[in-house]
């Protein structure tokens, strides 16, 4: 199983990190070892002083596909979810400056939080999903998939030009503005269309 992540997919988040607006989706991969085991706390790793949360809508691929046409992309997933793309921002900034790959800042153990899955048939329009992240009970990120620069089906068509998608692969579709730092003893929870899909403690 692989995790394909999209960066810079929400205009306001691009501005807050002072990044350039991309002409194509920014894509990176997390290894399967990055998945935080269910019900486990997240331990801040020693190599970073600045771990950021990034709440993102997730899509789980349900069959093999390559060069998927956008028109048929919706047949490649049945479930949507919510998760966190934990990012060692200090390390990522350093790597970016040096023109090096981001993997160490994005693919470390526990860096992918994957919440409960919901059938996509629960929703009338996947391009209008409200979601939010709560830090110690306070809303810190709020987004709607309508604000994505590239929608779910466009992303599937795009990434499948490069990577064969396999059953069980997960796509992290990018984060809206409001990313921020986590601290020991924080409690994070994620809500999609009024349903809490994950919660975790930071150690
Ligand atoms: Zn992200």
GROMACS .gro file of C-alpha atoms and ligand atoms in nm:
model
  204
    1UNK     CA    1   0.000   0.000   0.000
    2UNK     CA    2   0.123   0.349  -0.077
    3UNK     CA    3   0.010   0.693   0.030
    4UNK     CA    4   0.006   0.956  -0.240
    5UNK     CA    5  -0.008   1.311  -0.108
    6UNK     CA    6  -0.097   1.631  -0.285
    7UNK     CA    7   0.068   1.954  -0.177
    8UNK     CA    8  -0.051   2.309  -0.246
    9UNK     CA    9  -0.408   2.223  -0.342
   10UNK     CA   10  -0.577   2.510  -0.156
   11UNK     CA   11  -0.500   2.869  -0.256
   12UNK     CA   12  -0.506   3.018   0.094
   13UNK     CA   13  -0.262   2.756   0.228
   14UNK     CA   14  -0.019   2.831  -0.057
   15UNK     CA   15  -0.019   3.194   0.054
   16UNK     CA   16   0.034   3.120   0.423
   17UNK     CA   17   0.351   2.921   0.348
   18UNK     CA   18   0.464   3.178   0.093
   19UNK     CA   19   0.478   2.912  -0.178
   20UNK     CA   20   0.426   2.960  -0.548
   21UNK     CA   21   0.096   2.854  -0.699
   22UNK     CA   22   0.180   2.539  -0.897
   23UNK     CA   23   0.075   2.487  -1.258
   24UNK     CA   24   0.042   2.113  -1.191
   25UNK     CA   25  -0.036   1.930  -0.865
   26UNK     CA   26   0.259   1.886  -0.627
   27UNK     CA   27   0.287   1.514  -0.549
   28UNK     CA   28   0.485   1.320  -0.290
   29UNK     CA   29   0.462   0.976  -0.133
   30UNK     CA   30   0.465   0.850   0.224
   31UNK     CA   31   0.572   0.491   0.289
   32UNK     CA   32   0.325   0.251   0.454
   33UNK     CA   33   0.538   0.265   0.771
   34UNK     CA   34   0.421   0.628   0.813
   35UNK     CA   35   0.070   0.514   0.907
   36UNK     CA   36  -0.001   0.585   1.274
   37UNK     CA   37  -0.149   0.263   1.415
   38UNK     CA   38  -0.514   0.298   1.520
   39UNK     CA   39  -0.576   0.422   1.874
   40UNK     CA   40  -0.206   0.501   1.919
   41UNK     CA   41  -0.073   0.832   2.051
   42UNK     CA   42   0.153   1.038   1.829
   43UNK     CA   43   0.505   1.088   1.970
   44UNK     CA   44   0.682   1.405   1.861
   45UNK     CA   45   1.008   1.283   1.702
   46UNK     CA   46   1.346   1.401   1.833
   47UNK     CA   47   1.457   1.542   1.498
   48UNK     CA   48   1.201   1.822   1.486
   49UNK     CA   49   1.111   2.125   1.697
   50UNK     CA   50   0.816   2.207   1.476
   51UNK     CA   51   0.570   1.935   1.381
   52UNK     CA   52   0.269   2.080   1.201
   53UNK     CA   53  -0.075   1.928   1.157
   54UNK     CA   54  -0.233   1.936   0.811
   55UNK     CA   55  -0.588   1.803   0.802
   56UNK     CA   56  -0.683   1.651   0.466
   57UNK     CA   57  -0.968   1.467   0.297
   58UNK     CA   58  -0.866   1.112   0.204
   59UNK     CA   59  -0.973   0.878  -0.073
   60UNK     CA   60  -0.918   0.502  -0.069
   61UNK     CA   61  -0.852   0.338  -0.406
   62UNK     CA   62  -1.052   0.020  -0.461
   63UNK     CA   63  -0.901  -0.132  -0.778
   64UNK     CA   64  -0.593  -0.127  -0.997
   65UNK     CA   65  -0.568   0.155  -1.247
   66UNK     CA   66  -0.320   0.338  -1.466
   67UNK     CA   67  -0.379   0.632  -1.699
   68UNK     CA   68  -0.727   0.668  -1.554
   69UNK     CA   69  -0.957   0.898  -1.746
   70UNK     CA   70  -1.103   1.170  -1.524
   71UNK     CA   71  -1.451   1.069  -1.641
   72UNK     CA   72  -1.407   0.722  -1.488
   73UNK     CA   73  -1.202   0.823  -1.184
   74UNK     CA   74  -1.510   0.802  -0.960
   75UNK     CA   75  -1.525   0.426  -1.021
   76UNK     CA   76  -1.184   0.382  -0.854
   77UNK     CA   77  -1.299   0.467  -0.501
   78UNK     CA   78  -1.596   0.393  -0.282
   79UNK     CA   79  -1.483   0.547   0.046
   80UNK     CA   80  -1.369   0.887   0.164
   81UNK     CA   81  -1.215   0.981   0.496
   82UNK     CA   82  -1.012   1.235   0.685
   83UNK     CA   83  -0.656   1.232   0.815
   84UNK     CA   84  -0.351   1.432   0.911
   85UNK     CA   85  -0.039   1.479   0.704
   86UNK     CA   86   0.204   1.546   0.991
   87UNK     CA   87   0.496   1.754   0.867
   88UNK     CA   88   0.828   1.836   1.030
   89UNK     CA   89   0.809   2.196   0.906
   90UNK     CA   90   1.154   2.300   1.025
   91UNK     CA   91   1.313   2.007   0.846
   92UNK     CA   92   1.098   2.054   0.536
   93UNK     CA   93   1.196   2.422   0.510
   94UNK     CA   94   1.562   2.328   0.530
   95UNK     CA   95   1.524   2.056   0.264
   96UNK     CA   96   1.326   2.288   0.037
   97UNK     CA   97   1.591   2.556   0.063
   98UNK     CA   98   1.857   2.303  -0.035
   99UNK     CA   99   1.643   2.170  -0.320
  100UNK     CA  100   1.631   1.825  -0.160
  101UNK     CA  101   1.341   1.575  -0.141
  102UNK     CA  102   1.093   1.616   0.147
  103UNK     CA  103   1.064   1.252   0.251
  104UNK     CA  104   1.233   1.286   0.589
  105UNK     CA  105   0.996   1.571   0.678
  106UNK     CA  106   0.679   1.396   0.557
  107UNK     CA  107   0.732   1.021   0.559
  108UNK     CA  108   0.853   0.950   0.912
  109UNK     CA  109   0.682   0.695   1.138
  110UNK     CA  110   0.338   0.811   1.247
  111UNK     CA  111   0.324   1.097   0.995
  112UNK     CA  112   0.003   0.968   0.836
  113UNK     CA  113  -0.309   0.969   1.052
  114UNK     CA  114  -0.594   0.784   0.882
  115UNK     CA  115  -0.940   0.815   1.030
  116UNK     CA  116  -1.255   0.610   0.982
  117UNK     CA  117  -1.384   0.562   0.629
  118UNK     CA  118  -1.730   0.656   0.507
  119UNK     CA  119  -1.903   0.533   0.191
  120UNK     CA  120  -1.898   0.811  -0.068
  121UNK     CA  121  -2.265   0.731  -0.130
  122UNK     CA  122  -2.333   0.909   0.204
  123UNK     CA  123  -2.270   1.238   0.029
  124UNK     CA  124  -2.448   1.406  -0.260
  125UNK     CA  125  -2.147   1.611  -0.369
  126UNK     CA  126  -1.784   1.520  -0.289
  127UNK     CA  127  -1.682   1.862  -0.417
  128UNK     CA  128  -1.864   2.033  -0.132
  129UNK     CA  129  -1.749   1.852   0.183
  130UNK     CA  130  -1.693   2.055   0.499
  131UNK     CA  131  -1.414   1.939   0.725
  132UNK     CA  132  -1.225   2.071   1.024
  133UNK     CA  133  -0.946   1.998   1.269
  134UNK     CA  134  -0.981   2.069   1.640
  135UNK     CA  135  -0.685   2.123   1.873
  136UNK     CA  136  -0.780   2.093   2.240
  137UNK     CA  137  -1.141   2.159   2.146
  138UNK     CA  138  -1.071   2.469   1.940
  139UNK     CA  139  -1.118   2.477   1.562
  140UNK     CA  140  -0.777   2.538   1.403
  141UNK     CA  141  -0.841   2.438   1.042
  142UNK     CA  142  -1.161   2.458   0.844
  143UNK     CA  143  -1.197   2.365   0.481
  144UNK     CA  144  -1.434   2.266   0.208
  145UNK     CA  145  -1.338   2.045  -0.085
  146UNK     CA  146  -1.496   2.304  -0.317
  147UNK     CA  147  -1.184   2.514  -0.250
  148UNK     CA  148  -0.946   2.256  -0.399
  149UNK     CA  149  -0.748   2.373  -0.701
  150UNK     CA  150  -0.768   2.015  -0.835
  151UNK     CA  151  -1.073   1.805  -0.743
  152UNK     CA  152  -1.059   1.440  -0.636
  153UNK     CA  153  -1.128   1.295  -0.983
  154UNK     CA  154  -0.874   1.525  -1.147
  155UNK     CA  155  -0.613   1.421  -0.890
  156UNK     CA  156  -0.675   1.050  -0.955
  157UNK     CA  157  -0.640   1.103  -1.330
  158UNK     CA  158  -0.325   1.307  -1.277
  159UNK     CA  159  -0.136   1.081  -1.034
  160UNK     CA  160  -0.229   0.764  -1.226
  161UNK     CA  161  -0.021   0.889  -1.519
  162UNK     CA  162   0.286   0.839  -1.302
  163UNK     CA  163   0.192   0.568  -1.051
  164UNK     CA  164  -0.021   0.260  -1.100
  165UNK     CA  165  -0.292   0.288  -0.838
  166UNK     CA  166  -0.359  -0.028  -0.644
  167UNK     CA  167  -0.640  -0.145  -0.422
  168UNK     CA  168  -0.585  -0.001  -0.074
  169UNK     CA  169  -0.373   0.295  -0.182
  170UNK     CA  170  -0.471   0.620  -0.015
  171UNK     CA  171  -0.468   0.971  -0.157
  172UNK     CA  172  -0.421   1.268   0.077
  173UNK     CA  173  -0.582   1.552  -0.117
  174UNK     CA  174  -0.407   1.854   0.037
  175UNK     CA  175  -0.464   2.085   0.330
  176UNK     CA  176  -0.648   2.416   0.362
  177UNK     CA  177  -0.503   2.715   0.550
  178UNK     CA  178  -0.451   2.721   0.925
  179UNK     CA  179  -0.168   2.468   0.960
  180UNK     CA  180   0.010   2.496   1.292
  181UNK     CA  181   0.233   2.343   1.552
  182UNK     CA  182   0.147   2.057   1.787
  183UNK     CA  183   0.261   2.035   2.149
  184UNK     CA  184   0.290   1.752   2.401
  185UNK     CA  185  -0.050   1.675   2.562
  186UNK     CA  186  -0.248   1.823   2.272
  187UNK     CA  187  -0.566   1.646   2.178
  188UNK     CA  188  -0.656   1.657   1.807
  189UNK     CA  189  -0.978   1.552   1.640
  190UNK     CA  190  -1.102   1.566   1.284
  191UNK     CA  191  -1.459   1.616   1.165
  192UNK     CA  192  -1.600   1.555   0.816
  193UNK     CA  193  -1.956   1.675   0.748
  194UNK     CA  194  -2.038   1.671   1.118
  195UNK     CA  195  -1.889   1.326   1.192
  196UNK     CA  196  -1.576   1.283   1.403
  197UNK     CA  197  -1.350   1.047   1.206
  198UNK     CA  198  -1.039   1.051   1.423
  199UNK     CA  199  -0.900   1.172   1.753
  200UNK     CA  200  -0.554   1.136   1.899
  201UNK     CA  201  -0.324   1.250   2.173
  202UNK     CA  202   0.018   1.404   2.125
  203UNK     CA  203   0.303   1.287   2.349
  204LIG    ZN1  204  -0.035   1.794   0.321
   0.00000   0.00000   0.00000
